[in-house]
Short mmCIF file of C-alpha atoms in Angstrom, two decimals:
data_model
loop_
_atom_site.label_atom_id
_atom_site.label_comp_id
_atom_site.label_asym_id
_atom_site.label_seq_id
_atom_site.Cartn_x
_atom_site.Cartn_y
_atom_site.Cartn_z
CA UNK A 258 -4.66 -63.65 -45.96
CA UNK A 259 -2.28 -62.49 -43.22
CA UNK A 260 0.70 -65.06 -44.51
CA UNK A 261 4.06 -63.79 -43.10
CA UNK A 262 6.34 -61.30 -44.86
CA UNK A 263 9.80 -62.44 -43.65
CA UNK A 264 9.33 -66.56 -42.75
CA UNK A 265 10.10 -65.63 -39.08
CA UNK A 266 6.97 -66.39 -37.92
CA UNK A 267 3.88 -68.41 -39.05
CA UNK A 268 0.20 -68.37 -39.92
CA UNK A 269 -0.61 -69.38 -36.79
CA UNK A 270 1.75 -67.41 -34.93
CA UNK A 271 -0.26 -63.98 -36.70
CA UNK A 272 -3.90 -65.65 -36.57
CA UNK A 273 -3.17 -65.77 -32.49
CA UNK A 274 -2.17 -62.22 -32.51
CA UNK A 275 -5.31 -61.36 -34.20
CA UNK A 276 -7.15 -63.38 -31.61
CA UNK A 277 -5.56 -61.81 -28.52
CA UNK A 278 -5.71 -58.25 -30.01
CA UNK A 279 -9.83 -58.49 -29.51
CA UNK A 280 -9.62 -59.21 -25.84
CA UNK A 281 -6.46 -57.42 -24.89
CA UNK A 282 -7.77 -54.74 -22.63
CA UNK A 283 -9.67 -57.44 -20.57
CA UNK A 284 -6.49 -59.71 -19.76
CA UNK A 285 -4.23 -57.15 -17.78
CA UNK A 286 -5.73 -53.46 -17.18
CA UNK A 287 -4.37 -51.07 -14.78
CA UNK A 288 -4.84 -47.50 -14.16
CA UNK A 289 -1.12 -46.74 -14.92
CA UNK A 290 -0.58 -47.98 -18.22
CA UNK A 291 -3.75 -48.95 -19.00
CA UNK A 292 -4.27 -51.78 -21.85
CA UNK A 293 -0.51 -51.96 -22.76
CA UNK A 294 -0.05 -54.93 -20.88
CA UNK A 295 -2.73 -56.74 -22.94
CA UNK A 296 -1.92 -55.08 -26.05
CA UNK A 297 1.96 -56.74 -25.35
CA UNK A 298 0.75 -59.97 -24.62
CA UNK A 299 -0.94 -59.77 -27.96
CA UNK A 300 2.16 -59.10 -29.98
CA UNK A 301 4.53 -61.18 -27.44
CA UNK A 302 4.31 -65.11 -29.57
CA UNK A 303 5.52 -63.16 -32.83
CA UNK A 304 7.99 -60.94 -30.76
CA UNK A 305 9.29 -63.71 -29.38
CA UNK A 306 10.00 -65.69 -32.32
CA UNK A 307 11.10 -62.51 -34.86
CA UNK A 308 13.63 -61.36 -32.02
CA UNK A 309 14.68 -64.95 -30.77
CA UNK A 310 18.09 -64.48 -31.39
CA UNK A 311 18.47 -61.06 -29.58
CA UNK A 312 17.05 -61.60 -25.93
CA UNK A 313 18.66 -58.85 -25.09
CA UNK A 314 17.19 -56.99 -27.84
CA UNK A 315 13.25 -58.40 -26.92
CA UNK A 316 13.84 -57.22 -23.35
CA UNK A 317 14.36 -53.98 -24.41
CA UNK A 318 11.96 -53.46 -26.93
CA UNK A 319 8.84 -55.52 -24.38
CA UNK A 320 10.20 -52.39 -21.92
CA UNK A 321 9.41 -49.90 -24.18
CA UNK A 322 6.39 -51.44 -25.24
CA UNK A 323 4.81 -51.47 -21.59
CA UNK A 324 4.67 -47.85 -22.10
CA UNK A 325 0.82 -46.22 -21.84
CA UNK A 326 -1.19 -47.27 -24.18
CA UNK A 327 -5.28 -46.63 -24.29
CA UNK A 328 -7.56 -46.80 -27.34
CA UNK A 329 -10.95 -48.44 -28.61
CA UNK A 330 -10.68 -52.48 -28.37
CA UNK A 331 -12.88 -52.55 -31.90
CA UNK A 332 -9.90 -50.45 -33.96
CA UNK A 333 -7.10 -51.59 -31.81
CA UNK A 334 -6.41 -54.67 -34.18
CA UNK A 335 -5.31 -52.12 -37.44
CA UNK A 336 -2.63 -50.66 -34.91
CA UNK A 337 -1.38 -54.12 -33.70
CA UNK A 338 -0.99 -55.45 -36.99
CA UNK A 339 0.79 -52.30 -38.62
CA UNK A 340 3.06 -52.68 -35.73
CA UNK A 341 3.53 -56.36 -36.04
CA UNK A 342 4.38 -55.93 -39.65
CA UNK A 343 7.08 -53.01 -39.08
CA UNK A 344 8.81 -55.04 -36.39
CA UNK A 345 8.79 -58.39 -38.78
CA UNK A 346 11.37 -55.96 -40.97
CA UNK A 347 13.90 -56.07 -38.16
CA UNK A 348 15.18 -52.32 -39.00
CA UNK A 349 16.96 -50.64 -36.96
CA UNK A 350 15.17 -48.06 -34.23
CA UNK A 351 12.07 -49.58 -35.72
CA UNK A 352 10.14 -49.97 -31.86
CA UNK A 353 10.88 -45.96 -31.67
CA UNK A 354 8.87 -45.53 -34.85
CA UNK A 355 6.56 -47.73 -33.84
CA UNK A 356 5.88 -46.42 -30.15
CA UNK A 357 5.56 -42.93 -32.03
CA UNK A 358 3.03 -44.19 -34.80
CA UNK A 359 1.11 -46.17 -31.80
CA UNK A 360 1.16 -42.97 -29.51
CA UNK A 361 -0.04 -40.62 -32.33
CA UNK A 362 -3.29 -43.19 -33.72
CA UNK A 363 -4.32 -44.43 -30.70
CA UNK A 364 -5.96 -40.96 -29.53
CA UNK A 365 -7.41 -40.43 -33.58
CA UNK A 366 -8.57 -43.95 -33.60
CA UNK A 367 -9.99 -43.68 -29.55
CA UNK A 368 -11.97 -40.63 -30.69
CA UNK A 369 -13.16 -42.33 -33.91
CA UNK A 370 -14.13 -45.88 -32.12
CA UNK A 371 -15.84 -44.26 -29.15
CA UNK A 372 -17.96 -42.35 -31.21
CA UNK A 373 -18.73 -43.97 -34.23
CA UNK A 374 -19.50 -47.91 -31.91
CA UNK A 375 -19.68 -47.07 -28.41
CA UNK A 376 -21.75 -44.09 -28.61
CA UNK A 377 -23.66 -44.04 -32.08
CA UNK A 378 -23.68 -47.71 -33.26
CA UNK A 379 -23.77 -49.45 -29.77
CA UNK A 380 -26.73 -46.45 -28.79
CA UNK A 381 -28.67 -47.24 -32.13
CA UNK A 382 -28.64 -51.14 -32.77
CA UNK A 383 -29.53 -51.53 -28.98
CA UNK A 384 -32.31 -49.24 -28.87
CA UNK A 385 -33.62 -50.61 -32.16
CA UNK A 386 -33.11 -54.40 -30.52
CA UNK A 387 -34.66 -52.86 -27.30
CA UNK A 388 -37.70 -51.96 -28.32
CA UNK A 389 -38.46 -54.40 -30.69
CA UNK A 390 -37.65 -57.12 -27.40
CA UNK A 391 -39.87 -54.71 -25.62
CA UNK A 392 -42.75 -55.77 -28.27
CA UNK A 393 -41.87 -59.16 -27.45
CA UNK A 394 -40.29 -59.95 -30.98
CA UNK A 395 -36.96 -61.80 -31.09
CA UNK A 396 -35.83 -59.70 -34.10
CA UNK A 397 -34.09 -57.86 -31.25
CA UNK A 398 -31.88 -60.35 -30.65
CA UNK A 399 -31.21 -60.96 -34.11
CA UNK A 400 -29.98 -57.37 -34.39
CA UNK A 401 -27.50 -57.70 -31.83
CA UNK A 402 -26.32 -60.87 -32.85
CA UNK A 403 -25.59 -59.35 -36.51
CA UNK A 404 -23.99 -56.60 -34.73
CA UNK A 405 -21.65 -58.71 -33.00
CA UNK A 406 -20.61 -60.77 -36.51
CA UNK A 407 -20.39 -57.08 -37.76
CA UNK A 408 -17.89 -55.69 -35.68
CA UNK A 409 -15.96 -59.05 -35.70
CA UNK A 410 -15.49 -59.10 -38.83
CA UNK A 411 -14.09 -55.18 -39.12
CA UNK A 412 -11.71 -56.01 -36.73
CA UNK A 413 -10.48 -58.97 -38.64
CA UNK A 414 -10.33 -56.84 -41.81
CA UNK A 415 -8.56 -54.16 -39.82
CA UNK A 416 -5.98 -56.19 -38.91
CA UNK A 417 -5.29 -57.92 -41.68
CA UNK A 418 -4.80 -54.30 -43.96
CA UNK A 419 -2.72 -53.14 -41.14
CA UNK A 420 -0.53 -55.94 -41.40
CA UNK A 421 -0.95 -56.11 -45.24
CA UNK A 422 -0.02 -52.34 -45.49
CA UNK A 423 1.96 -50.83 -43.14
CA UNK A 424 1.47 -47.73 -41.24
CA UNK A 425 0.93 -45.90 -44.85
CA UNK A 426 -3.00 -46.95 -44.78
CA UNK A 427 -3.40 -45.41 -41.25
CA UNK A 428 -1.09 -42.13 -41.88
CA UNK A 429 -2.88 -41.51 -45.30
CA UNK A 430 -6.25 -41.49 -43.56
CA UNK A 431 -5.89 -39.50 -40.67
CA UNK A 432 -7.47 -36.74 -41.85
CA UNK A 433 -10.88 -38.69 -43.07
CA UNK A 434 -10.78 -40.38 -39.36
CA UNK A 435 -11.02 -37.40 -37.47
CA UNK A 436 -13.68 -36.30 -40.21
CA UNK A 437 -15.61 -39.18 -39.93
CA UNK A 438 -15.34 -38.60 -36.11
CA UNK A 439 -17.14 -35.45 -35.55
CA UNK A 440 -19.72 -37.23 -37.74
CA UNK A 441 -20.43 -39.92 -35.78
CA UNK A 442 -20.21 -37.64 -33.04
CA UNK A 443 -23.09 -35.36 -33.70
CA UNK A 444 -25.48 -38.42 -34.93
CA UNK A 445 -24.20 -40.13 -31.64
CA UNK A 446 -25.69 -36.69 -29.92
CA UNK A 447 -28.87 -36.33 -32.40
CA UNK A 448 -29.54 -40.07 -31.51
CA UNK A 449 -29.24 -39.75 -27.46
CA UNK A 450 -30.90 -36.85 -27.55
CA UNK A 451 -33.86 -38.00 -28.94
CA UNK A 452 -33.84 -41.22 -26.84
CA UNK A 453 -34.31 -38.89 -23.77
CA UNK A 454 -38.18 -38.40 -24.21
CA UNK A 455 -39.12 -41.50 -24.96
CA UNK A 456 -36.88 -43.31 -22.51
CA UNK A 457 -37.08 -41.02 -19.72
CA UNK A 458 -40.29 -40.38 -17.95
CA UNK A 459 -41.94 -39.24 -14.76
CA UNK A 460 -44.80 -37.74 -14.09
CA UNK A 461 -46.27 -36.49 -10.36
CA UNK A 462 -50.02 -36.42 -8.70
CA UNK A 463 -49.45 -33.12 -7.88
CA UNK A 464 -52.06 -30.78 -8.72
CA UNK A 465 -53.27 -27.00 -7.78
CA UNK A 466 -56.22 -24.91 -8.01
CA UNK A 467 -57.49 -22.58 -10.93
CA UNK A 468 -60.61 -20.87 -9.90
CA UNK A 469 -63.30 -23.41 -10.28
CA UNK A 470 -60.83 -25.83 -12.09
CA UNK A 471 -58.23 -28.13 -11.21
CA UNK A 472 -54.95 -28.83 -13.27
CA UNK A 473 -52.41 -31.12 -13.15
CA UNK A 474 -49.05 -30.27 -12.50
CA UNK A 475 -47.47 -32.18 -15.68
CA UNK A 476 -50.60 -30.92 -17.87
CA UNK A 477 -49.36 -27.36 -16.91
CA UNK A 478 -45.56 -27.67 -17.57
CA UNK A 479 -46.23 -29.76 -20.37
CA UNK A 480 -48.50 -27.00 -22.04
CA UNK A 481 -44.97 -24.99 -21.26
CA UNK A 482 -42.55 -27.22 -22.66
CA UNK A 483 -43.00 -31.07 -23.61
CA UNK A 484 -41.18 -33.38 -21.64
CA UNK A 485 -39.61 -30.96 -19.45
CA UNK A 486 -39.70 -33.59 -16.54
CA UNK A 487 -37.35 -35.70 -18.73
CA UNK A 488 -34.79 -32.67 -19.84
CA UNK A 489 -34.53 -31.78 -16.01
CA UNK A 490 -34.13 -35.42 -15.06
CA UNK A 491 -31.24 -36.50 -17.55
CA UNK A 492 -29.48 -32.64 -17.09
CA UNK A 493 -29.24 -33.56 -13.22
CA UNK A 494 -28.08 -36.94 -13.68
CA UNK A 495 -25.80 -35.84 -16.07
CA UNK A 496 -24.33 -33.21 -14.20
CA UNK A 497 -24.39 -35.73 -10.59
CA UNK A 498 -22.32 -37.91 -12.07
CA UNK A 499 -19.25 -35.79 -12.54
CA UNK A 500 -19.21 -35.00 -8.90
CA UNK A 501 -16.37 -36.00 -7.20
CA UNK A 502 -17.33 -39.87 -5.81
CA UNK A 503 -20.05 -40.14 -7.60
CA UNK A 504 -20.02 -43.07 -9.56
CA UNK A 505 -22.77 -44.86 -11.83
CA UNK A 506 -24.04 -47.40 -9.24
CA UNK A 507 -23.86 -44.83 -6.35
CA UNK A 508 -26.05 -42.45 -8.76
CA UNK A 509 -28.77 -45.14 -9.71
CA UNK A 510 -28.86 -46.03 -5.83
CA UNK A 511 -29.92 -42.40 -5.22
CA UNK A 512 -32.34 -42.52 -7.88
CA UNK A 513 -34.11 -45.47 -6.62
CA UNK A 514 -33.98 -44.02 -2.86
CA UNK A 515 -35.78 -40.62 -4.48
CA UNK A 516 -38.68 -42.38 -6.24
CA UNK A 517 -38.86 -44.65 -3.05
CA UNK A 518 -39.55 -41.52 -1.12
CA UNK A 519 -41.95 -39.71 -3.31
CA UNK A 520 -43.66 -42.60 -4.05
CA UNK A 521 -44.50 -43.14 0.04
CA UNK A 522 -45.39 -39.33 0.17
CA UNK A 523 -47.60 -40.09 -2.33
CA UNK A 524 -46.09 -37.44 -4.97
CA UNK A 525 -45.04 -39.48 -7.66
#
């Protein structure tokens, strides 16, 4: 597996590229370009020996390189190695084509990534792993762990048919990634959204006055519409956090200062 095409580099040399392609985006990140600082470290041991002859040549292309580059850190390894293996041909104008093939997938494989792991499989295993640590069962941890080995291994196998392949495995499949991305998508929605009533809850000691009888004010609302308290709740925070300055610690700051103060008016 992964043995190189043109004798320029090793093994080794492509097994490290692997390696730094999973941690990329944590070794240099800026708001300006974003990961392509870590994504060129990645690539820079093979660079460096494929183009050792041309320093000229590597200066130019590691220039071009550090142009913006932002995508999902579990699909990025398919994009690194279809790169590495087009620049191991040597061809001319070859970091052009590559740029362009880089610029067009990472947005498709962003989208994809995002939804399919950060939002429906990160969502799903956890909650699963949640509750079942919640229930004081170390399955939970299990779960994760497998997870983990999971996603390690697709990014190995991604890498290793990008570099295998060439571009032609990503290009022919754009279509069925953008597909598979609305799917994961609307589970990734299905899923949260039924996490919000079992996850969120509040409830109040309010209560009020019905002739001779006395009601609750959750009783009442909830004869209206279920977990109404929870809707309202996750709609404001939702909507909170794309204020301007608003960020996720400020908003669960205010959230704690709230139920602070309802709680001492004796409310909640």
């Amino acid at each position: 597996m992964m043995n190189s095409k043109s004798g320029a580099i090793s093994k080794r040399d492509i097994w490290n590229t692997f390696l730094l392609s999973i941690g990329y985006q944590a070794f240099v990140f800026n708001y300006e370009t974003m990961q392509s600082a870590g994504w060129v470290l990645s690539l820079s041991g093979c660079l460096n020996k494929i183009y050792a002859d041309d320093p000229e040549l590597l200066k130019e292309k590691y220039n071009k390189y550090f142009q913006f580059y932002n995508t999902n850190p579990i699909l990025n390894p398919a994009i690194t190695g279809v790169v590495l293996s087009m620049e191991e041909t040597k061809a001319e104008g070859v970091t052009d084509t590559c740029l362009a093939l880089r610029t067009g997938l990472m947005g498709t494989l962003a989208g994809l990534g995002d939804s399919l792991f950060w939002i429906t499989g990160r969502t799903v295993f956890c909650s699963i792993a949640g509750y079942m640590a919640l229930e004081g069962s170390p399955a939970g941890l299990i779960v994760t762990a497998i997870m983990c080995i999971l996603i390690a291994v697709l990014r190995y196998v991604l890498f290793d048919i990008g570099y295998s392949q060439g571009a032609n495995f990503l290009l022919e499949r754009a279509d069925q990634f953008r597909n598979l991305t609305n799917c994961a998508a609307i589970i990734g929605l299905c899923v949260i959204g039924a996490m919000i009533p079992s996850t969120v809850t509040f409830s109040t000691n309010l209560t009020f006055a019905m002739g001779d009888a006395t009601a609750t004010l959750d009783g009442f609302l909830e004869t209206i519409l279920p977990y109404l308290w929870s809707i309202l709740i996750t709609t404001a925070v939702f909507f909170g956090l794309k204020k301007k300055g608003m960020t996720t610690v400020r908003m669960i700051w205010l959230i704690l200062i709230i139920c602070v103060v309802l709680g001492f008016f004796g409310i909640v």
